[in-house]
mmCIF file with all atom_site columns, C-alpha atoms in Angstrom:
data_model
loop_
_atom_site.group_PDB
_atom_site.id
_atom_site.type_symbol
_atom_site.label_atom_id
_atom_site.label_alt_id
_atom_site.label_comp_id
_atom_site.label_asym_id
_atom_site.label_entity_id
_atom_site.label_seq_id
_atom_site.pdbx_PDB_ins_code
_atom_site.Cartn_x
_atom_site.Cartn_y
_atom_site.Cartn_z
_atom_site.occupancy
_atom_site.B_iso_or_equiv
_atom_site.pdbx_formal_charge
_atom_site.auth_seq_id
_atom_site.auth_comp_id
_atom_site.auth_asym_id
_atom_site.auth_atom_id
_atom_site.pdbx_PDB_model_num
ATOM 1  C CA . MET A 1 1  ? 155.340 38.881  91.127  1.00 74.00 ? 1  MET A CA 1
ATOM 2  C CA . ASN A 1 2  ? 154.370 37.757  94.333  1.00 84.00 ? 2  ASN A CA 1
ATOM 3  C CA . LYS A 1 3  ? 156.394 34.900  95.932  1.00 83.00 ? 3  LYS A CA 1
ATOM 4  C CA . LYS A 1 4  ? 152.971 33.225  96.910  1.00 85.00 ? 4  LYS A CA 1
ATOM 5  C CA . THR A 1 5  ? 151.859 33.367  93.403  1.00 88.00 ? 5  THR A CA 1
ATOM 6  C CA . ILE A 1 6  ? 155.216 31.966  92.050  1.00 89.00 ? 6  ILE A CA 1
ATOM 7  C CA . ILE A 1 7  ? 155.002 28.985  94.353  1.00 90.00 ? 7  ILE A CA 1
ATOM 8  C CA . LYS A 1 8  ? 151.382 28.244  93.771  1.00 89.00 ? 8  LYS A CA 1
ATOM 9  C CA . PHE A 1 9  ? 152.061 28.052  90.186  1.00 91.00 ? 9  PHE A CA 1
ATOM 10 C CA . LEU A 1 10 ? 154.961 25.759  90.352  1.00 90.00 ? 10 LEU A CA 1
ATOM 11 C CA . GLU A 1 11 ? 152.760 23.614  93.012  1.00 91.00 ? 11 GLU A CA 1
ATOM 12 C CA . LYS A 1 12 ? 150.598 22.979  90.300  1.00 93.00 ? 12 LYS A CA 1
ATOM 13 C CA . ILE A 1 13 ? 152.886 21.819  87.639  1.00 93.00 ? 13 ILE A CA 1
ATOM 14 C CA . PRO A 1 14 ? 153.586 18.028  88.970  1.00 94.00 ? 14 PRO A CA 1
ATOM 15 C CA . ILE A 1 15 ? 149.975 17.762  89.599  1.00 94.00 ? 15 ILE A CA 1
ATOM 16 C CA . ILE A 1 16 ? 148.893 18.991  85.871  1.00 95.00 ? 16 ILE A CA 1
ATOM 17 C CA . CYS A 1 17 ? 151.696 16.515  84.727  1.00 95.00 ? 17 CYS A CA 1
ATOM 18 C CA . ALA A 1 18 ? 150.440 13.550  86.473  1.00 94.00 ? 18 ALA A CA 1
ATOM 19 C CA . LEU A 1 19 ? 146.951 13.926  85.166  1.00 94.00 ? 19 LEU A CA 1
ATOM 20 C CA . LEU A 1 20 ? 147.880 14.647  81.761  1.00 94.00 ? 20 LEU A CA 1
ATOM 21 C CA . SER A 1 21 ? 150.288 11.424  81.890  1.00 93.00 ? 21 SER A CA 1
ATOM 22 C CA . PHE A 1 22 ? 147.362 9.324   83.394  1.00 93.00 ? 22 PHE A CA 1
ATOM 23 C CA . VAL A 1 23 ? 144.915 10.704  80.698  1.00 93.00 ? 23 VAL A CA 1
ATOM 24 C CA . LEU A 1 24 ? 147.618 9.854   77.979  1.00 92.00 ? 24 LEU A CA 1
ATOM 25 C CA . LEU A 1 25 ? 148.288 6.446   79.276  1.00 90.00 ? 25 LEU A CA 1
ATOM 26 C CA . VAL A 1 26 ? 144.925 5.327   79.146  1.00 90.00 ? 26 VAL A CA 1
ATOM 27 C CA . LEU A 1 27 ? 143.912 6.605   75.588  1.00 88.00 ? 27 LEU A CA 1
ATOM 28 C CA . PRO A 1 28 ? 144.053 3.803   72.925  1.00 87.00 ? 28 PRO A CA 1
ATOM 29 C CA . ILE A 1 29 ? 146.011 6.066   70.696  1.00 84.00 ? 29 ILE A CA 1
ATOM 30 C CA . ASP A 1 30 ? 149.566 5.519   70.003  1.00 83.00 ? 30 ASP A CA 1
ATOM 31 C CA . ALA A 1 31 ? 151.042 8.185   68.418  1.00 87.00 ? 31 ALA A CA 1
ATOM 32 C CA . PRO A 1 32 ? 154.964 9.163   68.597  1.00 89.00 ? 32 PRO A CA 1
ATOM 33 C CA . ILE A 1 33 ? 153.683 12.955  69.944  1.00 91.00 ? 33 ILE A CA 1
ATOM 34 C CA . ILE A 1 34 ? 151.981 11.282  72.856  1.00 91.00 ? 34 ILE A CA 1
ATOM 35 C CA . LYS A 1 35 ? 155.120 9.189   73.514  1.00 89.00 ? 35 LYS A CA 1
ATOM 36 C CA . THR A 1 36 ? 156.988 12.549  73.371  1.00 92.00 ? 36 THR A CA 1
ATOM 37 C CA . ILE A 1 37 ? 154.668 14.200  75.811  1.00 92.00 ? 37 ILE A CA 1
ATOM 38 C CA . MET A 1 38 ? 154.585 11.410  78.150  1.00 92.00 ? 38 MET A CA 1
ATOM 39 C CA . SER A 1 39 ? 158.631 11.399  78.334  1.00 92.00 ? 39 SER A CA 1
ATOM 40 C CA . PHE A 1 40 ? 158.279 14.897  79.615  1.00 94.00 ? 40 PHE A CA 1
ATOM 41 C CA . THR A 1 41 ? 155.228 14.873  81.945  1.00 94.00 ? 41 THR A CA 1
ATOM 42 C CA . ILE A 1 42 ? 156.156 11.543  83.861  1.00 93.00 ? 42 ILE A CA 1
ATOM 43 C CA . PRO A 1 43 ? 159.614 13.098  85.522  1.00 93.00 ? 43 PRO A CA 1
ATOM 44 C CA . LEU A 1 44 ? 157.801 16.280  86.212  1.00 92.00 ? 44 LEU A CA 1
ATOM 45 C CA . ALA A 1 45 ? 155.226 14.498  87.807  1.00 93.00 ? 45 ALA A CA 1
ATOM 46 C CA . PHE A 1 46 ? 157.955 12.435  89.865  1.00 93.00 ? 46 PHE A CA 1
ATOM 47 C CA . LEU A 1 47 ? 159.546 15.666  90.933  1.00 92.00 ? 47 LEU A CA 1
ATOM 48 C CA . GLY A 1 48 ? 156.451 16.526  92.969  1.00 91.00 ? 48 GLY A CA 1
ATOM 49 C CA . PHE A 1 49 ? 158.364 15.865  96.090  1.00 92.00 ? 49 PHE A CA 1
ATOM 50 C CA . VAL A 1 50 ? 160.673 18.704  94.982  1.00 92.00 ? 50 VAL A CA 1
ATOM 51 C CA . PHE A 1 51 ? 157.928 21.086  94.504  1.00 90.00 ? 51 PHE A CA 1
ATOM 52 C CA . PHE A 1 52 ? 156.578 19.921  97.895  1.00 90.00 ? 52 PHE A CA 1
ATOM 53 C CA . PHE A 1 53 ? 159.703 20.891  99.871  1.00 92.00 ? 53 PHE A CA 1
ATOM 54 C CA . VAL A 1 54 ? 160.230 24.328  97.884  1.00 90.00 ? 54 VAL A CA 1
ATOM 55 C CA . GLY A 1 55 ? 156.803 25.022  98.522  1.00 89.00 ? 55 GLY A CA 1
ATOM 56 C CA . ARG A 1 56 ? 156.953 24.242  102.283 1.00 89.00 ? 56 ARG A CA 1
ATOM 57 C CA . LYS A 1 57 ? 160.271 26.129  102.691 1.00 90.00 ? 57 LYS A CA 1
ATOM 58 C CA . PHE A 1 58 ? 158.970 29.474  101.244 1.00 88.00 ? 58 PHE A CA 1
ATOM 59 C CA . CYS A 1 59 ? 155.357 29.397  102.161 1.00 86.00 ? 59 CYS A CA 1
ATOM 60 C CA . LYS A 1 60 ? 154.792 27.143  105.092 1.00 78.00 ? 60 LYS A CA 1
ATOM 61 C CA . GLU A 1 61 ? 151.920 29.104  106.528 1.00 84.00 ? 61 GLU A CA 1
ATOM 62 C CA . ASP A 1 62 ? 149.765 29.324  103.497 1.00 86.00 ? 62 ASP A CA 1
ATOM 63 C CA . LYS A 1 63 ? 147.044 26.666  103.541 1.00 90.00 ? 63 LYS A CA 1
ATOM 64 C CA . THR A 1 64 ? 146.862 26.358  99.606  1.00 89.00 ? 64 THR A CA 1
ATOM 65 C CA . VAL A 1 65 ? 150.572 25.948  99.286  1.00 89.00 ? 65 VAL A CA 1
ATOM 66 C CA . ARG A 1 66 ? 149.976 23.183  101.992 1.00 90.00 ? 66 ARG A CA 1
ATOM 67 C CA . PHE A 1 67 ? 147.175 21.468  99.925  1.00 92.00 ? 67 PHE A CA 1
ATOM 68 C CA . LEU A 1 68 ? 148.897 21.667  96.914  1.00 91.00 ? 68 LEU A CA 1
ATOM 69 C CA . GLY A 1 69 ? 151.995 20.179  98.347  1.00 90.00 ? 69 GLY A CA 1
ATOM 70 C CA . TYR A 1 70 ? 150.177 17.220  99.463  1.00 93.00 ? 70 TYR A CA 1
ATOM 71 C CA . LEU A 1 71 ? 148.706 16.720  95.970  1.00 93.00 ? 71 LEU A CA 1
ATOM 72 C CA . ASP A 1 72 ? 152.473 17.178  94.679  1.00 93.00 ? 72 ASP A CA 1
ATOM 73 C CA . LEU A 1 73 ? 153.109 14.112  96.660  1.00 93.00 ? 73 LEU A CA 1
ATOM 74 C CA . LEU A 1 74 ? 150.373 12.234  95.418  1.00 94.00 ? 74 LEU A CA 1
ATOM 75 C CA . ALA A 1 75 ? 151.755 12.877  91.937  1.00 94.00 ? 75 ALA A CA 1
ATOM 76 C CA . THR A 1 76 ? 155.173 11.219  93.072  1.00 95.00 ? 76 THR A CA 1
ATOM 77 C CA . VAL A 1 77 ? 153.248 8.251   94.391  1.00 95.00 ? 77 VAL A CA 1
ATOM 78 C CA . PHE A 1 78 ? 151.190 7.794   91.242  1.00 94.00 ? 78 PHE A CA 1
ATOM 79 C CA . VAL A 1 79 ? 154.603 7.512   89.017  1.00 94.00 ? 79 VAL A CA 1
ATOM 80 C CA . ILE A 1 80 ? 156.062 5.284   91.894  1.00 95.00 ? 80 ILE A CA 1
ATOM 81 C CA . VAL A 1 81 ? 152.896 2.963   91.531  1.00 95.00 ? 81 VAL A CA 1
ATOM 82 C CA . LEU A 1 82 ? 152.990 3.383   87.570  1.00 92.00 ? 82 LEU A CA 1
ATOM 83 C CA . TYR A 1 83 ? 156.464 2.019   87.599  1.00 93.00 ? 83 TYR A CA 1
ATOM 84 C CA . ILE A 1 84 ? 155.580 -0.713  90.005  1.00 94.00 ? 84 ILE A CA 1
ATOM 85 C CA . LEU A 1 85 ? 152.866 -1.977  87.988  1.00 92.00 ? 85 LEU A CA 1
ATOM 86 C CA . ALA A 1 86 ? 154.895 -1.945  84.865  1.00 90.00 ? 86 ALA A CA 1
ATOM 87 C CA . ILE A 1 87 ? 157.475 -4.005  86.461  1.00 92.00 ? 87 ILE A CA 1
ATOM 88 C CA . PHE A 1 88 ? 154.820 -6.494  87.735  1.00 92.00 ? 88 PHE A CA 1
ATOM 89 C CA . SER A 1 89 ? 153.589 -6.540  84.133  1.00 90.00 ? 89 SER A CA 1
ATOM 90 C CA . PHE A 1 90 ? 156.813 -7.306  82.429  1.00 89.00 ? 90 PHE A CA 1
ATOM 91 C CA . GLY A 1 91 ? 157.886 -9.843  85.337  1.00 80.00 ? 91 GLY A CA 1
ATOM 92 C CA . LEU A 1 92 ? 154.862 -11.979 85.011  1.00 67.00 ? 92 LEU A CA 1
#
């Protein structure tokens, strides 16, 4: 496979995980399988900054990789904001 294709696939993982964890978070269903899925998707969404740096290192001239990298950073920010909201909700 081409290096750009692999990087583009890897760049999409945190974005999909952030969207999936948000959807599963707002669903009113409280099943054990959802908690299991969330335990995998939230750490992968948090690791978006790692995928951002890997994409920048290997394909810095590609505009698609650059755009996906910024979305990876937004996935990391989503997880940080999620944990800040959780801390505030437990603190109040």
